[in-house]
Structures are given as C-alpha cells and as structure tokens.
Amino acid sequence: MEINDNKIPYTFMDNDAKATVYPDRLRTSIAKTIDVDGDHFLSDKEIQEYLLMKNILKAEKLMDPSCQDEKHIKHDFSLALQKKPLPQTRNYHSYEQVVCKLQELEKNHPDLAKTFVIAKTAEGRDVMAIRISKGASDSETGKKPGLLLTGCHHAGEWTSMEAPFSMAERLVESYGSDEQVRKRLDSAEIWIVPLLNPDGYEFSRDEYAFWRKNRRPIQESEVPPEIAAGMTPDENGVVAHGVDLNRNYYDGNPEHFQLYRPKSDTPESTGDDFGMTSDAPDSEVYRGPSGASEKEIQAVLALWMKRKNIQGIVNHHNYSKNILYPWASSPDGVPNEEVYKEIGRRMSDAIKDDTYIVGRSCGLYPSSGDADDFAEVNDRLSFTMEIGNDFHPESKEEIDKLCNRVYQADMAFLDWIVEHR
Ligand SMILES: [Zn+2]
C-alpha cells in the first residue's frame, strides 16, 4: 500500500507489548481507523505527543535540543512500530556475544579477569559480572578500592551496554601495553555488569527497539485487586510483562523504604504515582510488586552491598549527555553534594570532545526506587551517566566515540577513588 510521507505506518504487535506500548487514547483513536489489511496510520503530531509522553523524546525545558537527535529517534521509532529490526542492530553485541567475550577475557587473562554469574533471568539467561584487577582470580580480593559499572538497566538503551562492555575488553587487553591501565588495575578493582537486563535487551533487538523493562511475566495475583480490576489476564494469569529495573531498588532497610515508595504513593492506586514511577504493571516505569522483587536487582544489590571495597558506582543509561547524582526521589541536595560535584566535574572534564552537564538526578525528572539513591544511603558514591543524544546511535564510529567518552569519565572517577581511599 502507498505510504504518505507525513504518516508513519505501523501494525499492532502480536504480543502483550501492545498493551504497554500504546496509550489508551492513542489506541482508541487507532482502533477506529482499523482497515482490512491491518495497516494503520499515526500523524506526526500523534507520534510527537506519544514520544514526549513516554520520555523517548524529552521536553525542551528539560534539555538543550542539541542533546537530542530527534530526527534519528523518530526514524528508529517508525521502524520499530513497523516491527522492522533497526539496521544498526549488527553494530551492537548480542547477549551471546557478550557472554562469550567475557568468558574469553577470563580464559586468556586469568590474572586480570574473573567472571561471575550473579543471576538467572525469567527467560533463563545469565546476568554476568566481571571483576578486573591484577590478581583478579585470587581469593585475596576485596582489599583494593573498587568501582562498579553497570549497563542496560533499560533494555533499549544500547550504548549503555556497549560502553561498559567495551571497557572490560579495553582494560584487560591493554594491561600489558598501557602504563595508565596497568597502574589502575594494580591499585583498584573494577567490577562490570554490562548487561543487567539481558531478556529485555534481546527483546529490544528482535521485537521492539524501544522496550525498557525486563521481561518477567507479571501475574494477576501479584497486583493489588484495585489495579488488576482494569486488566485482562491471559490464559496463564499474566497481566503484563516487565518491571522497570531502575524503579525496583530497595535495600531491605525499613528506614529507606520511602526511597522505593514515597509516603504519598499507595500500592492500590496509580492516581497518586510518584514522578516517573508507576504501580501499573503495563506502564513502562512500573516499579514492580515490591521493592527488589526482581532477580537482576537482588543480584546487583548483593554484589556491591557485601563488598565494602566497592566505593563508587556508575550506572550507564541513554540518553541526554548528563552526569547525575542523587537524589532521584527528592529535589533536595545530598549531604555530600560538594563531593559529587567535584567528581562529576572531573568526569565531565575528562570528556575532551563533548559536553556533559553535571547535576542532581531529580533535575531531569523525579523517580523512586533508583539505584543511586540506595547507593547513597549505603555510603557509596553513585552516578547515573546518560550517554549521548540517542538510544541507538547508528554508525560503529559514533558508538566507538561514545564508548571512549564514557571510558575517560569513568576512569576519572576511579582515579578519584584511588586518590581518596
Ligand atoms: Zn535508562
């Protein structure tokens, strides 16, 4: 059929994703226009509104327009709606390739790298961590100061995976030839969990590039009746798929519970939801049925909470060229804000060929159950780095540039930790 330039064609996805992907208003208007061959059209205006509502495009007041490649994002979104894989998928490593490469690094450099399977996902994939340090395989670890780097809390944020993943390779393989790397691995431990959300990531590669959550089926029985009443479970009692992993943090300390669920936000209602966080299982920012309900989050919390030497964390995300520090759940400053500002400035200065703005996480938008907030209350310094101006940058060259910027910033943080141990 003919395609009008001003309209983006799409077909409903076959699975439950449609319930999450399309807002009710849009779905209703679309339902009216269903035609026989199942093709439908959205206007530019509808697409724009939808992308803003989903925070796929960010409102101008939130960010400098140069931090957003609007044209490319819309182009990729139209492909995703048509269920076409993005052509740049091949420029990003798959789950299998990530696992193989990490195992290969350990096999070829046992004195520098050790891998761990820290969780099994709902779909049976391994969440891998790699510890990189001189003497990585010794039982005598944990004495050097450590930095943890995570990637891909959010499935469709592809360079957030690629940056920490490529860093593992770069650090291990250049130990013998790069004096700075040698010094860093001699004096510190770097933990990397490049692909925290492998189920969501693979779904975003194959099915819908803008998928955000993990892929765990949410049972009707996990949802308060008031919310379940508006949902239609499938034959297995599943009402939706996935939890937003960066809304699911909770360290089990009742004094910290309001960082997972602010006081005014009740589980039985979605009308009182806090900021960009929701109790609706079909929302893309669903916090989950309870704090740390998700295995991925239990695993990453266990990793750093039991290792006191891990003093700093960088959680990588896409996009907006920001280096953010707590709180996400309050506009107030943290007690040690000056330290965050100093490290943030060093990280930003280390990026020579681009500008990253340092600021409070809540300044981008408020959310709860956030990784950095829980690290902060457990005496770790934790940043969220929002990489680049797009979710799925296209060329290999651009991806490499972004990875190098992240490398420079993260190493500046590591150097600060080693100096202040
Ligand atoms: Zn993210």
Short mmCIF file of C-alpha atoms and ligand atoms in Angstrom, two decimals:
data_model
loop_
_atom_site.label_atom_id
_atom_site.label_comp_id
_atom_site.label_asym_id
_atom_site.label_seq_id
_atom_site.Cartn_x
_atom_site.Cartn_y
_atom_site.Cartn_z
CA MET A 1 0.00 0.00 0.00
CA GLU A 2 1.06 3.61 -0.52
CA ILE A 3 2.74 5.43 2.27
CA ASN A 4 2.02 9.08 2.85
CA ASP A 5 5.22 10.90 3.86
CA ASN A 6 3.54 12.60 6.79
CA LYS A 7 2.21 9.40 8.29
CA ILE A 8 4.06 6.56 9.90
CA PRO A 9 2.52 3.16 9.24
CA TYR A 10 2.55 0.51 11.91
CA THR A 11 0.83 -2.71 12.79
CA PHE A 12 -0.13 -3.83 16.25
CA MET A 13 2.44 -6.06 17.83
CA ASP A 14 1.29 -9.64 18.20
CA ASN A 15 2.08 -9.98 21.86
CA ASP A 16 1.34 -8.20 25.09
CA ALA A 17 3.79 -5.44 24.23
CA LYS A 18 0.97 -3.54 22.57
CA ALA A 19 -0.69 -3.05 25.92
CA THR A 20 2.35 -1.22 27.18
CA VAL A 21 3.44 0.45 24.01
CA TYR A 22 0.27 2.27 23.09
CA PRO A 23 -1.52 4.63 25.46
CA ASP A 24 -5.27 4.21 25.74
CA ARG A 25 -6.15 7.43 23.99
CA LEU A 26 -3.99 6.61 21.03
CA ARG A 27 -5.21 3.02 20.98
CA THR A 28 -8.82 4.13 20.91
CA SER A 29 -8.23 6.56 18.08
CA ILE A 30 -6.31 3.91 16.20
CA ALA A 31 -8.98 1.27 16.72
CA LYS A 32 -11.45 3.49 14.88
CA THR A 33 -9.26 3.57 11.80
CA ILE A 34 -8.52 -0.15 11.54
CA ASP A 35 -8.76 -1.27 7.97
CA VAL A 36 -8.92 -4.69 6.42
CA ASP A 37 -5.24 -5.37 5.88
CA GLY A 38 -4.34 -4.33 9.41
CA ASP A 39 -2.36 -1.22 8.49
CA HIS A 40 -2.92 1.95 10.46
CA PHE A 41 -1.51 5.42 10.43
CA LEU A 42 -0.38 7.87 13.02
CA SER A 43 0.08 11.54 12.28
CA ASP A 44 3.36 13.32 13.03
CA LYS A 45 1.61 15.18 15.81
CA GLU A 46 0.38 11.97 17.43
CA ILE A 47 3.85 10.46 17.20
CA GLN A 48 5.40 13.59 18.71
CA GLU A 49 2.91 13.62 21.61
CA TYR A 50 3.39 9.94 22.20
CA LEU A 51 7.19 10.14 22.23
CA LEU A 52 7.13 13.08 24.64
CA MET A 53 4.71 11.31 26.94
CA LYS A 54 6.91 8.22 27.00
CA ASN A 55 10.02 10.31 27.59
CA ILE A 56 11.52 8.87 24.41
CA LEU A 57 11.79 12.48 23.29
CA LYS A 58 12.49 14.85 26.15
CA ALA A 59 10.66 18.12 26.58
CA GLU A 60 12.73 21.15 25.55
CA LYS A 61 12.58 22.63 29.02
CA LEU A 62 14.43 19.58 30.32
CA MET A 63 17.32 19.71 27.97
CA ASP A 64 19.35 21.54 25.42
CA PRO A 65 17.95 20.49 21.99
CA SER A 66 21.50 19.62 20.84
CA CYS A 67 21.43 16.74 23.36
CA GLN A 68 18.66 15.05 21.40
CA ASP A 69 18.87 13.61 17.90
CA GLU A 70 15.16 13.98 17.30
CA LYS A 71 15.23 13.08 13.63
CA HIS A 72 17.10 9.84 14.16
CA ILE A 73 14.98 8.84 17.16
CA LYS A 74 11.79 9.32 15.14
CA HIS A 75 13.24 7.38 12.26
CA ASP A 76 14.12 4.44 14.51
CA PHE A 77 10.74 4.64 16.21
CA SER A 78 8.93 4.37 12.90
CA LEU A 79 10.97 1.25 12.04
CA ALA A 80 10.21 -0.22 15.47
CA LEU A 81 6.47 0.36 15.01
CA GLN A 82 6.65 -1.47 11.71
CA LYS A 83 8.31 -4.36 13.55
CA LYS A 84 11.45 -3.93 11.48
CA PRO A 85 14.74 -4.52 13.27
CA LEU A 86 16.99 -1.46 13.30
CA PRO A 87 19.76 -1.82 10.70
CA GLN A 88 22.34 -0.79 13.29
CA THR A 89 21.50 -3.84 15.46
CA ARG A 90 24.50 -5.55 13.87
CA ASN A 91 26.79 -2.87 15.31
CA TYR A 92 25.86 -3.90 18.86
CA HIS A 93 26.92 -7.11 20.59
CA SER A 94 24.22 -9.68 21.28
CA TYR A 95 23.71 -11.35 24.67
CA GLU A 96 25.58 -14.46 23.44
CA GLN A 97 28.49 -12.39 22.18
CA VAL A 98 28.74 -10.54 25.48
CA VAL A 99 28.82 -13.78 27.48
CA CYS A 100 31.40 -15.37 25.14
CA LYS A 101 33.66 -12.33 25.21
CA LEU A 102 33.63 -12.04 29.00
CA GLN A 103 34.45 -15.75 29.32
CA GLU A 104 37.22 -15.37 26.76
CA LEU A 105 38.76 -12.48 28.69
CA GLU A 106 38.82 -14.63 31.82
CA LYS A 107 40.26 -17.62 29.94
CA ASN A 108 43.02 -15.65 28.24
CA HIS A 109 43.85 -13.39 31.19
CA PRO A 110 43.10 -15.31 34.40
CA ASP A 111 45.39 -12.98 36.36
CA LEU A 112 43.31 -9.95 35.32
CA ALA A 113 39.71 -11.06 34.88
CA LYS A 114 37.24 -13.26 36.68
CA THR A 115 33.60 -13.74 35.69
CA PHE A 116 30.58 -14.45 37.88
CA VAL A 117 27.01 -15.42 37.06
CA ILE A 118 25.13 -13.24 39.51
CA ALA A 119 21.55 -14.05 38.46
CA LYS A 120 19.35 -16.12 36.15
CA THR A 121 16.61 -14.15 34.46
CA ALA A 122 12.95 -15.06 33.98
CA GLU A 123 13.79 -16.32 30.47
CA GLY A 124 16.80 -18.29 31.72
CA ARG A 125 19.65 -16.00 30.68
CA ASP A 126 22.70 -15.38 32.84
CA VAL A 127 23.44 -11.95 34.26
CA MET A 128 27.23 -11.79 34.16
CA ALA A 129 29.66 -9.73 36.20
CA ILE A 130 33.39 -9.46 35.57
CA ARG A 131 35.97 -8.41 38.15
CA ILE A 132 39.02 -6.78 36.58
CA SER A 133 42.17 -6.24 38.59
CA LYS A 134 45.72 -7.55 38.83
CA GLY A 135 45.22 -10.77 40.79
CA ALA A 136 41.51 -10.92 39.94
CA SER A 137 41.27 -14.65 40.50
CA ASP A 138 42.99 -14.63 43.90
CA SER A 139 40.93 -15.42 46.93
CA GLU A 140 42.59 -12.35 48.47
CA THR A 141 40.47 -9.82 46.68
CA GLY A 142 38.42 -7.03 48.13
CA LYS A 143 41.38 -5.16 49.57
CA LYS A 144 41.77 -2.69 46.75
CA PRO A 145 39.27 0.15 46.34
CA GLY A 146 36.62 -0.75 43.83
CA LEU A 147 34.35 0.83 41.23
CA LEU A 148 31.23 -0.88 39.86
CA LEU A 149 29.98 -0.09 36.37
CA THR A 150 26.56 -1.23 35.21
CA GLY A 151 24.91 -1.15 31.80
CA CYS A 152 21.50 -1.78 30.36
CA HIS A 153 19.12 -1.49 33.29
CA HIS A 154 16.87 -0.35 30.44
CA ALA A 155 16.61 -2.71 27.50
CA GLY A 156 16.51 -0.30 24.58
CA GLU A 157 19.46 1.81 25.76
CA TRP A 158 22.06 0.12 23.65
CA THR A 159 25.19 2.20 24.16
CA SER A 160 24.59 1.94 27.92
CA MET A 161 25.54 -1.73 27.42
CA GLU A 162 28.22 -1.24 24.80
CA ALA A 163 30.21 1.34 26.81
CA PRO A 164 30.89 -0.69 29.98
CA PHE A 165 31.21 -3.88 27.91
CA SER A 166 33.89 -2.40 25.64
CA MET A 167 35.62 -1.05 28.74
CA ALA A 168 36.11 -4.58 30.10
CA GLU A 169 37.81 -5.57 26.87
CA ARG A 170 39.91 -2.42 26.72
CA LEU A 171 41.13 -2.65 30.31
CA VAL A 172 42.05 -6.33 30.19
CA GLU A 173 43.63 -6.33 26.76
CA SER A 174 45.70 -3.17 27.17
CA TYR A 175 47.14 -4.01 30.59
CA GLY A 176 50.43 -5.07 29.00
CA SER A 177 50.81 -2.06 26.74
CA ASP A 178 49.20 0.90 28.51
CA GLU A 179 51.01 2.24 31.56
CA GLN A 180 47.90 4.02 32.93
CA VAL A 181 45.78 0.90 32.67
CA ARG A 182 48.48 -1.13 34.40
CA LYS A 183 48.58 1.34 37.30
CA ARG A 184 44.79 1.32 37.62
CA LEU A 185 44.45 -2.46 37.62
CA ASP A 186 47.34 -2.79 40.08
CA SER A 187 45.74 -0.39 42.54
CA ALA A 188 42.00 -0.93 42.09
CA GLU A 189 39.23 -3.42 41.31
CA ILE A 190 36.79 -2.66 38.54
CA TRP A 191 33.55 -4.61 38.54
CA ILE A 192 31.49 -4.50 35.38
CA VAL A 193 27.93 -5.76 34.85
CA PRO A 194 27.50 -4.66 31.23
CA LEU A 195 24.15 -6.32 30.58
CA LEU A 196 21.95 -6.26 33.66
CA ASN A 197 18.76 -6.81 31.64
CA PRO A 198 19.57 -9.46 29.00
CA ASP A 199 15.94 -10.56 28.47
CA GLY A 200 14.79 -7.02 27.77
CA TYR A 201 17.86 -6.32 25.64
CA GLU A 202 17.30 -9.30 23.35
CA PHE A 203 13.62 -8.37 23.07
CA SER A 204 14.63 -4.84 22.08
CA ARG A 205 16.99 -6.21 19.42
CA ASP A 206 14.46 -8.62 17.94
CA GLU A 207 11.00 -7.24 18.61
CA TYR A 208 10.72 -3.65 19.71
CA ALA A 209 13.80 -1.43 19.91
CA PHE A 210 12.26 0.95 22.47
CA TRP A 211 11.44 -1.72 25.07
CA ARG A 212 12.59 -0.57 28.52
CA LYS A 213 11.76 -3.09 31.26
CA ASN A 214 12.81 -6.68 31.90
CA ARG A 215 10.54 -9.41 30.52
CA ARG A 216 9.21 -11.14 33.62
CA PRO A 217 5.54 -12.11 33.27
CA ILE A 218 3.54 -10.25 35.93
CA GLN A 219 0.81 -12.45 37.39
CA GLU A 220 -2.59 -11.03 38.23
CA SER A 221 -2.07 -12.33 41.78
CA GLU A 222 0.94 -10.00 42.24
CA VAL A 223 -1.13 -6.92 41.54
CA PRO A 224 -3.49 -5.27 44.08
CA PRO A 225 -7.12 -6.07 43.15
CA GLU A 226 -7.91 -2.37 42.64
CA ILE A 227 -5.36 -2.23 39.81
CA ALA A 228 -5.90 -5.77 38.47
CA ALA A 229 -9.61 -4.96 38.03
CA GLY A 230 -8.80 -2.86 34.97
CA MET A 231 -6.64 -5.50 33.31
CA THR A 232 -7.31 -8.64 31.29
CA PRO A 233 -5.08 -11.56 32.24
CA ASP A 234 -4.12 -14.08 29.56
CA GLU A 235 -4.76 -17.83 29.93
CA ASN A 236 -1.75 -18.08 32.28
CA GLY A 237 -2.93 -15.28 34.54
CA VAL A 238 -0.36 -12.85 33.16
CA VAL A 239 -1.46 -9.21 33.05
CA ALA A 240 1.70 -7.62 31.62
CA HIS A 241 5.42 -8.14 31.11
CA GLY A 242 8.31 -6.48 32.83
CA VAL A 243 9.43 -4.29 35.68
CA ASP A 244 11.45 -1.09 35.26
CA LEU A 245 14.68 -2.21 36.92
CA ASN A 246 15.69 1.33 37.84
CA ARG A 247 12.47 1.75 39.85
CA ASN A 248 12.82 -1.54 41.71
CA TYR A 249 15.71 -0.83 44.11
CA TYR A 250 15.17 -1.42 47.83
CA ASP A 251 17.89 -2.48 50.27
CA GLY A 252 15.54 -4.07 52.82
CA ASN A 253 16.13 -1.36 55.43
CA PRO A 254 12.69 -0.06 56.56
CA GLU A 255 14.23 3.37 57.19
CA HIS A 256 14.95 3.60 53.46
CA PHE A 257 11.57 2.37 52.27
CA GLN A 258 10.34 5.79 51.20
CA LEU A 259 13.13 5.88 48.59
CA TYR A 260 11.37 2.93 46.96
CA ARG A 261 7.86 4.17 47.61
CA PRO A 262 7.35 7.78 48.73
CA LYS A 263 4.79 8.13 51.52
CA SER A 264 2.01 9.65 49.44
CA ASP A 265 2.19 6.90 46.80
CA THR A 266 -0.01 3.90 47.67
CA PRO A 267 0.21 0.44 46.03
CA GLU A 268 -3.53 0.29 45.33
CA SER A 269 -3.71 3.37 43.14
CA THR A 270 -2.00 4.69 40.06
CA GLY A 271 -3.56 8.13 40.51
CA ASP A 272 -1.03 9.06 43.20
CA ASP A 273 2.09 7.67 41.47
CA PHE A 274 5.34 9.50 42.18
CA GLY A 275 7.11 11.26 39.29
CA MET A 276 8.25 8.89 36.56
CA THR A 277 7.37 5.79 38.58
CA SER A 278 4.16 3.75 38.46
CA ASP A 279 2.19 0.96 40.11
CA ALA A 280 0.57 0.00 36.80
CA PRO A 281 2.12 -3.26 35.51
CA ASP A 282 1.59 -2.14 31.92
CA SER A 283 3.45 1.12 32.49
CA GLU A 284 7.00 1.39 31.18
CA VAL A 285 8.07 2.75 34.56
CA TYR A 286 6.41 0.01 36.65
CA ARG A 287 8.23 -0.24 39.98
CA GLY A 288 7.32 -3.91 40.45
CA PRO A 289 5.07 -5.60 43.02
CA SER A 290 7.56 -4.96 45.84
CA GLY A 291 10.99 -3.49 46.48
CA ALA A 292 13.80 -5.55 44.91
CA SER A 293 11.25 -8.06 43.57
CA GLU A 294 13.43 -8.61 40.50
CA LYS A 295 16.36 -11.05 40.45
CA GLU A 296 18.51 -8.65 38.46
CA ILE A 297 18.19 -6.03 41.21
CA GLN A 298 18.65 -8.52 44.07
CA ALA A 299 21.87 -9.63 42.37
CA VAL A 300 23.41 -6.24 41.73
CA LEU A 301 22.49 -5.05 45.24
CA ALA A 302 24.08 -8.17 46.75
CA LEU A 303 27.19 -7.62 44.63
CA TRP A 304 28.06 -4.18 46.00
CA MET A 305 26.43 -4.33 49.43
CA LYS A 306 28.55 -7.25 50.59
CA ARG A 307 31.79 -5.83 49.16
CA LYS A 308 32.74 -2.83 51.26
CA ASN A 309 35.68 -2.03 48.99
CA ILE A 310 33.29 -1.00 46.21
CA GLN A 311 33.16 2.70 46.98
CA GLY A 312 31.78 4.06 43.73
CA ILE A 313 29.19 3.08 41.15
CA VAL A 314 28.36 4.38 37.69
CA ASN A 315 25.04 3.27 36.21
CA HIS A 316 25.03 3.90 32.48
CA HIS A 317 21.89 4.89 30.60
CA ASN A 318 20.78 6.61 27.39
CA TYR A 319 20.48 9.48 26.69
CA SER A 320 20.92 13.24 27.33
CA LYS A 321 24.64 13.89 27.98
CA ASN A 322 24.23 14.19 31.73
CA ILE A 323 26.24 13.04 34.73
CA LEU A 324 23.66 12.80 37.52
CA TYR A 325 23.96 12.26 41.26
CA PRO A 326 21.33 11.67 44.00
CA TRP A 327 18.65 12.25 44.85
CA ALA A 328 16.34 10.96 42.16
CA SER A 329 13.45 10.94 44.61
CA SER A 330 13.81 14.44 46.03
CA PRO A 331 14.85 17.86 44.77
CA ASP A 332 16.91 18.36 47.96
CA GLY A 333 20.68 18.25 47.92
CA VAL A 334 22.56 15.27 49.36
CA PRO A 335 24.73 15.97 52.45
CA ASN A 336 27.93 15.32 50.47
CA GLU A 337 26.86 17.23 47.38
CA GLU A 338 30.20 19.05 47.13
CA VAL A 339 32.00 15.71 46.72
CA TYR A 340 29.57 14.65 43.99
CA LYS A 341 30.06 17.97 42.24
CA GLU A 342 33.83 17.66 42.35
CA ILE A 343 33.85 14.10 40.98
CA GLY A 344 31.18 14.98 38.42
CA ARG A 345 33.26 17.91 37.22
CA ARG A 346 36.32 15.68 36.89
CA MET A 347 34.33 13.14 34.90
CA SER A 348 32.91 15.81 32.66
CA ASP A 349 36.33 17.48 32.18
CA ALA A 350 37.79 14.11 31.17
CA ILE A 351 35.48 14.08 28.15
CA LYS A 352 37.51 16.28 25.83
CA ASP A 353 35.36 16.20 22.72
CA ASP A 354 31.85 16.71 24.08
CA THR A 355 29.96 18.50 26.85
CA TYR A 356 28.28 16.58 29.67
CA ILE A 357 26.26 18.51 32.24
CA VAL A 358 26.61 17.53 35.91
CA GLY A 359 23.52 17.81 38.12
CA ARG A 360 21.02 16.34 40.53
CA SER A 361 19.14 13.36 39.18
CA CYS A 362 15.78 14.81 40.21
CA GLY A 363 16.54 17.79 37.96
CA LEU A 364 16.00 15.60 34.88
CA TYR A 365 12.79 14.14 36.35
CA PRO A 366 11.81 12.70 39.76
CA SER A 367 11.63 8.94 40.24
CA SER A 368 11.81 6.44 43.10
CA GLY A 369 13.43 3.02 43.53
CA ASP A 370 16.52 4.44 41.84
CA ALA A 371 19.95 2.77 42.00
CA ASP A 372 21.88 5.89 43.01
CA ASP A 373 19.59 6.78 45.92
CA PHE A 374 20.12 3.37 47.53
CA ALA A 375 23.87 3.51 46.97
CA GLU A 376 24.00 6.96 48.59
CA VAL A 377 22.21 5.83 51.79
CA ASN A 378 24.63 2.90 51.98
CA ASP A 379 27.70 5.15 51.85
CA ARG A 380 28.62 4.62 48.21
CA LEU A 381 29.11 7.40 45.71
CA SER A 382 26.87 6.66 42.76
CA PHE A 383 26.29 8.40 39.46
CA THR A 384 23.95 7.90 36.54
CA MET A 385 25.59 8.71 33.25
CA GLU A 386 23.13 9.45 30.46
CA ILE A 387 25.19 8.77 27.34
CA GLY A 388 24.89 10.58 24.01
CA ASN A 389 21.85 12.05 22.29
CA ASP A 390 20.06 8.90 21.13
CA PHE A 391 19.10 5.38 22.25
CA HIS A 392 20.55 3.51 19.29
CA PRO A 393 23.31 5.52 17.59
CA GLU A 394 23.87 4.12 14.15
CA SER A 395 27.47 4.01 12.99
CA LYS A 396 30.22 1.95 14.53
CA GLU A 397 32.38 5.07 14.52
CA GLU A 398 29.86 7.02 16.61
CA ILE A 399 29.41 4.12 19.04
CA ASP A 400 33.20 3.90 19.49
CA LYS A 401 33.40 7.64 20.18
CA LEU A 402 30.69 7.41 22.83
CA CYS A 403 32.39 4.41 24.46
CA ASN A 404 35.66 6.32 24.61
CA ARG A 405 33.98 9.30 26.30
CA VAL A 406 32.45 7.03 28.91
CA TYR A 407 35.80 5.36 29.43
CA GLN A 408 37.52 8.69 30.10
CA ALA A 409 34.80 9.79 32.53
CA ASP A 410 34.67 6.51 34.45
CA MET A 411 38.44 6.34 34.74
CA ALA A 412 38.47 9.89 36.16
CA PHE A 413 36.08 8.65 38.88
CA LEU A 414 38.24 5.58 39.51
CA ASP A 415 41.33 7.78 39.87
CA TRP A 416 39.48 9.96 42.39
CA ILE A 417 38.56 6.86 44.42
CA VAL A 418 42.16 5.62 44.43
CA GLU A 419 43.42 9.08 45.49
CA HIS A 420 40.89 9.28 48.33
CA ARG A 421 41.00 5.70 49.58
ZN ZN B 1 17.80 4.27 31.38
#
